CSV table of C-alpha atoms (C1' of nucleotides) in Angstrom, one decimal:
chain,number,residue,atom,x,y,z
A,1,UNK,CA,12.9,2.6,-26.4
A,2,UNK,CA,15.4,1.4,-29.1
A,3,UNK,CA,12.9,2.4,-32.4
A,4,UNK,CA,11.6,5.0,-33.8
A,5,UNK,CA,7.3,4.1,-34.4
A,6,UNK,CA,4.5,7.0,-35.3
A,7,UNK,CA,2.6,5.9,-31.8
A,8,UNK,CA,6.3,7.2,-30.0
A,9,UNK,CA,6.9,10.3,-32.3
A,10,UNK,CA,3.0,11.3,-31.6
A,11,UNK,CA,3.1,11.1,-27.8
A,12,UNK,CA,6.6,13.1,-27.7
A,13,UNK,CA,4.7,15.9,-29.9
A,14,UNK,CA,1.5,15.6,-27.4
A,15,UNK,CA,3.9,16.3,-24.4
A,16,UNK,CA,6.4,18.8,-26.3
A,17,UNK,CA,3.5,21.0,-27.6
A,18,UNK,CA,1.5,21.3,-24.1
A,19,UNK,CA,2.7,24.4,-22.0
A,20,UNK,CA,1.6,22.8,-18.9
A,21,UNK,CA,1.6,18.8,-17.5
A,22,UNK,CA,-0.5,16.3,-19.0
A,23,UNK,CA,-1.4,13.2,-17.7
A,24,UNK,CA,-2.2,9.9,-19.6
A,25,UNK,CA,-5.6,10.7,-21.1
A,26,UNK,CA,-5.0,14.0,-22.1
A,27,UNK,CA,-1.7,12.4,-24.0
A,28,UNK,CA,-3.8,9.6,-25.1
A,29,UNK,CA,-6.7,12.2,-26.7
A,30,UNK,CA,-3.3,14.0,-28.2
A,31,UNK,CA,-1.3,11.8,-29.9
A,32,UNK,CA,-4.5,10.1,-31.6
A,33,UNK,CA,-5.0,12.9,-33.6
A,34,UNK,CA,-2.4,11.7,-35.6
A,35,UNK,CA,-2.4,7.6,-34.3
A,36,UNK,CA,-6.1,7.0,-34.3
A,37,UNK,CA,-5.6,3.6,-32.9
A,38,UNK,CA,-3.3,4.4,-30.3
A,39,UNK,CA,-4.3,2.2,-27.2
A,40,UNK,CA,-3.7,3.8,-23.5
A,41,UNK,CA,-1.7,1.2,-22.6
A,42,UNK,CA,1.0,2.0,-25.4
A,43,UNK,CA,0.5,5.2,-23.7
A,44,UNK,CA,1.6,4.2,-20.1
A,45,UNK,CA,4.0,2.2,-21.5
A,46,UNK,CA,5.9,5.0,-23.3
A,47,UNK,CA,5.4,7.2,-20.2
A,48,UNK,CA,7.4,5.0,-17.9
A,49,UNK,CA,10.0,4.3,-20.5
A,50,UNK,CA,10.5,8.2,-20.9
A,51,UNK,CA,10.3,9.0,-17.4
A,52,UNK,CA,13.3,6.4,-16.9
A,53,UNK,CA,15.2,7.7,-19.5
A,54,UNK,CA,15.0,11.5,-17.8
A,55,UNK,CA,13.3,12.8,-20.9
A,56,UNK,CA,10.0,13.4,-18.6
A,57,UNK,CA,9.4,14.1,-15.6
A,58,UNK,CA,6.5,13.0,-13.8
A,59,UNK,CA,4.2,15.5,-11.7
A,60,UNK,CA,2.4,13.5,-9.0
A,61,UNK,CA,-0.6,15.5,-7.3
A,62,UNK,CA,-2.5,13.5,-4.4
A,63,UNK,CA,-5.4,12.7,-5.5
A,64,UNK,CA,-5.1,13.0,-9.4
A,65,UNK,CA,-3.6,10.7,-12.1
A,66,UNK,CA,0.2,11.6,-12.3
A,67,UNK,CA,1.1,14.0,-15.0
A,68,UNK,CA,4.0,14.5,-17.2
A,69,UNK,CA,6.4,17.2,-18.6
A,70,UNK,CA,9.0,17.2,-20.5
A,71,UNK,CA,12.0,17.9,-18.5
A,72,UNK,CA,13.4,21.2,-19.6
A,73,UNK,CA,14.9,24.3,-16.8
A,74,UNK,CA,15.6,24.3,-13.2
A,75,UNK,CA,14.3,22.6,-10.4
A,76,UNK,CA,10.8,24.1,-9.5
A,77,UNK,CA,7.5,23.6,-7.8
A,78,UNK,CA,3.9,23.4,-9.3
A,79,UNK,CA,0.9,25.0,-8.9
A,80,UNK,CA,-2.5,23.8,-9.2
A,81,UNK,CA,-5.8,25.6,-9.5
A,82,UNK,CA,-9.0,24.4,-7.5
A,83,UNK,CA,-11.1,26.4,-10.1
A,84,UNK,CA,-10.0,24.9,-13.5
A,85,UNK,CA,-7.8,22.1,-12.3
A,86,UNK,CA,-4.9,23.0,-14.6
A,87,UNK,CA,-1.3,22.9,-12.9
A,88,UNK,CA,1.5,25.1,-13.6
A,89,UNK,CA,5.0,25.4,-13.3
A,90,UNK,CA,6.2,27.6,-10.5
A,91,UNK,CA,9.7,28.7,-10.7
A,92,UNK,CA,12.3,29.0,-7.6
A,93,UNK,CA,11.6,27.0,-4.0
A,94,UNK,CA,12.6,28.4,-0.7
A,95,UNK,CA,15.9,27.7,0.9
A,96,UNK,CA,15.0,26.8,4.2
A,97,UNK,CA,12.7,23.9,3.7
A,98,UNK,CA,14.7,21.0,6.0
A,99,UNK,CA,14.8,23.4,8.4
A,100,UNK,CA,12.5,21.3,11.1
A,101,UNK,CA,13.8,17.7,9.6
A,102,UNK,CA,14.0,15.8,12.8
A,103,UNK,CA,17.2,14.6,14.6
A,104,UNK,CA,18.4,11.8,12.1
A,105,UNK,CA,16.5,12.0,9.2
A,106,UNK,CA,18.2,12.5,6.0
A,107,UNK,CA,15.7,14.5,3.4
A,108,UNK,CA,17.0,13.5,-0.4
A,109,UNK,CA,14.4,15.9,-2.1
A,110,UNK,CA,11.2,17.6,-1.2
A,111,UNK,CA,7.8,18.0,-3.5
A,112,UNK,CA,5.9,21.4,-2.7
A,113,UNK,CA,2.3,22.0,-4.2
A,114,UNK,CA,0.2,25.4,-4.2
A,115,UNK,CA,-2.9,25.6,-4.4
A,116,UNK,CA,-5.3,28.4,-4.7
A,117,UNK,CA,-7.1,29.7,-8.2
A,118,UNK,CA,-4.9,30.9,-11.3
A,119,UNK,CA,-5.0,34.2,-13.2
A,120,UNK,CA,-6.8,33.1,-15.8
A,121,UNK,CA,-9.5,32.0,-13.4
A,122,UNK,CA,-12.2,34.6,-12.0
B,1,UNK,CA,-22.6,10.4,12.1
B,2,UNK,CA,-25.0,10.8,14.8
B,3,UNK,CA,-24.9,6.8,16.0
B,4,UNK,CA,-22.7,5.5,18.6
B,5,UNK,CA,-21.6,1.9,16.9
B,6,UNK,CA,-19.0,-0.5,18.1
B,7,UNK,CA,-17.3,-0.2,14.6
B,8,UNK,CA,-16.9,3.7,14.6
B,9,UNK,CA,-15.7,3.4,18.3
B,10,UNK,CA,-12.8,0.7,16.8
B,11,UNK,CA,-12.0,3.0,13.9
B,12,UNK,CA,-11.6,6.2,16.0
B,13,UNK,CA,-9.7,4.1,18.4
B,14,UNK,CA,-7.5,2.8,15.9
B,15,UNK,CA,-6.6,6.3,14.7
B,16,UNK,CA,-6.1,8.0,18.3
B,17,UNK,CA,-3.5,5.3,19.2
B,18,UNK,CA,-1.5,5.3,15.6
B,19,UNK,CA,2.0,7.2,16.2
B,20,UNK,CA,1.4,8.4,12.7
B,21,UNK,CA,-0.8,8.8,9.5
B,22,UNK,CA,-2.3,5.3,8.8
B,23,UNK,CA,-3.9,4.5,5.6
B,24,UNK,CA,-7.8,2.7,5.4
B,25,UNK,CA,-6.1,-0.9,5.3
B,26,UNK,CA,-4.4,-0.4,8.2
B,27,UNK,CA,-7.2,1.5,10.2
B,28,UNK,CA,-9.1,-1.9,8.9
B,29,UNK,CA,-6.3,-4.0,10.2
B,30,UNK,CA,-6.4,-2.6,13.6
B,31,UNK,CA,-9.8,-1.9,14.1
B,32,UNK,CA,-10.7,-5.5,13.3
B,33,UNK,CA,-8.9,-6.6,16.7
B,34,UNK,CA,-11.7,-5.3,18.1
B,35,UNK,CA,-14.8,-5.7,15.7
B,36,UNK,CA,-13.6,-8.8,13.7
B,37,UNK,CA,-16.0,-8.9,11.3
B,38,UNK,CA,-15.9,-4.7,10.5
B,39,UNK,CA,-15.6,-4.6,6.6
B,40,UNK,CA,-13.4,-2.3,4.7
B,41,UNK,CA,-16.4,-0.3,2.9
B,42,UNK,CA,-17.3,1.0,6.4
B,43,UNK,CA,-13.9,2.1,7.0
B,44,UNK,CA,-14.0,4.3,4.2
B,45,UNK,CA,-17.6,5.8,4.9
B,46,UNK,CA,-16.6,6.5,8.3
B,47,UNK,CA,-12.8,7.8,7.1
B,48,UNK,CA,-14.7,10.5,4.5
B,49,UNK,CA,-17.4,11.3,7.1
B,50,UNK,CA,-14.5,12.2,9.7
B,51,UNK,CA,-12.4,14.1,7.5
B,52,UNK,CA,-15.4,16.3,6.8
B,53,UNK,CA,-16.4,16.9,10.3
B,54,UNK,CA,-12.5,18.3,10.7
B,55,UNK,CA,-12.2,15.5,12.9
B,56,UNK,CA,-9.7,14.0,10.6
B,57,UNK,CA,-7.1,15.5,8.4
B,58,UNK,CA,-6.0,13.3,5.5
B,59,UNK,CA,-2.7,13.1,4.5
B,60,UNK,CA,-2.2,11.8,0.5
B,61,UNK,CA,1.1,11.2,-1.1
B,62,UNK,CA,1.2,10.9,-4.8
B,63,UNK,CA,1.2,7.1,-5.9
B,64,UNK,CA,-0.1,6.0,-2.3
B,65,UNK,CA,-3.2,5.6,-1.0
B,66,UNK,CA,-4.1,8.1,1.0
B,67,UNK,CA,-3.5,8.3,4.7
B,68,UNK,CA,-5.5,9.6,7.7
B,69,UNK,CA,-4.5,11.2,11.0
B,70,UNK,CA,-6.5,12.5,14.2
B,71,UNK,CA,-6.1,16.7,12.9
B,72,UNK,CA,-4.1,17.7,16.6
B,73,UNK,CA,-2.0,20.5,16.7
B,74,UNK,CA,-0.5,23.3,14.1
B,75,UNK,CA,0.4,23.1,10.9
B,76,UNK,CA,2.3,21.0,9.7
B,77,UNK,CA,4.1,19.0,7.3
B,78,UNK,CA,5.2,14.7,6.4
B,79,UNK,CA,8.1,13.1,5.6
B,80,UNK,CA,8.1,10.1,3.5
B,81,UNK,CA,10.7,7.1,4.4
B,82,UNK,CA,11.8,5.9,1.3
B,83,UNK,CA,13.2,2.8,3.6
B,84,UNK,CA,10.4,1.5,5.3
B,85,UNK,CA,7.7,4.0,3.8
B,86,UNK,CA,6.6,5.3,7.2
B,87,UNK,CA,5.2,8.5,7.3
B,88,UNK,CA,6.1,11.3,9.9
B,89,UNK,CA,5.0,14.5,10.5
B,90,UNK,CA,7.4,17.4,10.2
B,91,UNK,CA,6.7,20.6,12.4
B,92,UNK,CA,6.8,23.9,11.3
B,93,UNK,CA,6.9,25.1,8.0
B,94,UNK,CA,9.4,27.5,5.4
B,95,UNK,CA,8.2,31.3,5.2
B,96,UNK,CA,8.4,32.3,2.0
B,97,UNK,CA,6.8,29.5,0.2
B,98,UNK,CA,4.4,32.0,-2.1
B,99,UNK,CA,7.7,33.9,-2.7
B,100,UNK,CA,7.6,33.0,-6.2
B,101,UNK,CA,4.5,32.8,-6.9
B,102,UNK,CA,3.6,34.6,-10.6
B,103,UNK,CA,1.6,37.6,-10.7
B,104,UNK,CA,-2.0,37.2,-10.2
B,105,UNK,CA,-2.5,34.2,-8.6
B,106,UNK,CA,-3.8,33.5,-5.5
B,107,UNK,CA,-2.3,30.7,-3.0
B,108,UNK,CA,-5.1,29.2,-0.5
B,109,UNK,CA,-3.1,26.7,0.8
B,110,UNK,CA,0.3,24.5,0.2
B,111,UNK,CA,1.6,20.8,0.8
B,112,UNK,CA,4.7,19.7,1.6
B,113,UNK,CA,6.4,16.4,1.5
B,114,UNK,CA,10.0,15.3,2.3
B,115,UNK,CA,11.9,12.2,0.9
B,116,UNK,CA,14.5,10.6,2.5
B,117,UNK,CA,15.6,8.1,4.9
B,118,UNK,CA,14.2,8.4,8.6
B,119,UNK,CA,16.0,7.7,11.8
B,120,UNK,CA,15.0,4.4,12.6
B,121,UNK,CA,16.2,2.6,9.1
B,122,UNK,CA,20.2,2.1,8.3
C,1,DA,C1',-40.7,1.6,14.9
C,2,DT,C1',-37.6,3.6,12.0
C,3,DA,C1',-33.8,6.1,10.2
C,4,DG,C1',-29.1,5.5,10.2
C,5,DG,C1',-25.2,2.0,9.8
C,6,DT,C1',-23.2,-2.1,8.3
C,7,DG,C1',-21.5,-6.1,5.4
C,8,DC,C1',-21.2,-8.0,1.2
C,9,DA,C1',-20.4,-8.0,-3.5
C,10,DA,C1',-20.5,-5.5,-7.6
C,11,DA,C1',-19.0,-1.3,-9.9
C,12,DC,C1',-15.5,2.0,-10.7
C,13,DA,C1',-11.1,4.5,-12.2
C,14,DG,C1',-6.4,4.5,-13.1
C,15,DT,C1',-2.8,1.6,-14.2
C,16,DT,C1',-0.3,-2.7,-15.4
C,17,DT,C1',0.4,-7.0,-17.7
C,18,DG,C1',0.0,-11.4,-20.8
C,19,DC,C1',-0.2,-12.6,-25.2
C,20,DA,C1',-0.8,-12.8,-30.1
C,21,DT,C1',0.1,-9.8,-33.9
C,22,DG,C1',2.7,-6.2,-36.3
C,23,DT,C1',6.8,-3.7,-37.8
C,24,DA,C1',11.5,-1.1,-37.6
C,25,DT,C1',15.7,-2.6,-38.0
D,1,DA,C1',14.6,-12.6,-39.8
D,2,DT,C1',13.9,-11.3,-35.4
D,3,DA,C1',13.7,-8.7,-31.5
D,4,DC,C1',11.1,-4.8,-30.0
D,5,DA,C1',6.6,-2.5,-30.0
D,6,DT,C1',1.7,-2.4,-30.2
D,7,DG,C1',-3.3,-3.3,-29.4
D,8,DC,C1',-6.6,-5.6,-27.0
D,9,DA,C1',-8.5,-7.5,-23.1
D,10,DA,C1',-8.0,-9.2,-18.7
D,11,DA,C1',-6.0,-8.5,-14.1
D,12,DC,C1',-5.1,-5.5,-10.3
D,13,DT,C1',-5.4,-1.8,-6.6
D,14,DG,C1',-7.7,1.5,-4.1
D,15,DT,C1',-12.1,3.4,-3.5
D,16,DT,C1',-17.2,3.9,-4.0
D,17,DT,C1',-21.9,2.4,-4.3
D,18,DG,C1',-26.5,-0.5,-4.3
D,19,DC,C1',-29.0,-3.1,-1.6
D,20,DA,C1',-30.8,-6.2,2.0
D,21,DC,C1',-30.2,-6.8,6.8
D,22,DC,C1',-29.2,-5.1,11.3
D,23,DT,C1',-29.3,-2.0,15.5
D,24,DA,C1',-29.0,2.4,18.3
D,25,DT,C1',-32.2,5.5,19.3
DNA sequence: ATAGGTGCAAACAGTTTGCATGTAT
DNA sequence: ATACATGCAAACTGTTTGCACCTAT
């Protein structure tokens, strides 16, 4: 992650410019708007390396391809809509989630997922 | 569904004595002490035909292959081992999970998942 | 007898990797 | 100049499907 190439610069932009998770593909379709020969695997590659580096942070739905967004406020949850399939971001998380953790299991962080339909979906 | 077959006995069995979600290579794994020559294809048809009868809940993780348990009591949800990557199931569940939720959407349903370390590894 | 089930292998989707080529430094 | 990055294609994993054969009813 040591140079600066177009490919790099164009899959930042794809992820910086979304207002909700993308995954692979929809970075891949993205970016080649400006790096028409952008391969996925460049794609992947890039992802991981910016995921490491805590620039991204990747939203895993069971299921679905793993998405990405750019790590910017507070821990939160996500949201994802069984009409349109888009996921958002949804702010806060309840404070009482280890409550029923089993005697001796240690619980170093927690993923929650809603679903249900969006307000932009009938 | 509607045959009784030595193969859909093994898988069932398989599932009924598991302590815990298991995932279709390890329903193979088992059932195959008992039907040797049961191929993993069947495993699926019969794991996606039980699900849909409700016998079977399926419990997916994102990044693993999904995992299916015999659907018993409440609600519930799983904690992931991040030792030995075991999965348990967790009882009860927080209150005010849709606390957050933004104006005008509508929550069906909501997944869960703890990470940590589980009592059984060091 | 016959519809439903099974096994095998091939097809599939998403992701990773090996390798030759390209390019930012 | 040279180490890092890319593109392509092949490999890989988990899952699904087409098809001929088998078997519970």
């Amino acid at each position: 992650m040591q140079r600066k190439t177009g490919q790099r610069r164009a899959i930042r932009l794809a992820l910086e410019q979304a207002d909700r998770p993308l995954n692979a593909q929809e970075v891949l379709d993205c970016a080649q708007l400006q790096v028409p020969k952008l391969g996925i695997a460049t794609v992947y590659r890039n992802l991981k390396a910016l995921v490491e580096t805590g620039w991204l942070l990747a939203v895993e739905l069971p299921g679905e391809p793993a998405r990405y967004e750019v790590r910017g406020g507070a821990h939160h949850h996500h949201f994802r809509c069984d009409s349109c399939g888009r996921v958002f971001d949804i702010p806060g998380c309840p404070d009482d989630i280890e409550a029923t953790t089993p005697e001796g299991f240690r619980v170093d962080r927690h993923e929650i997922t809603l679903y249900g339909v969006c307000a932009h979906c009938p």
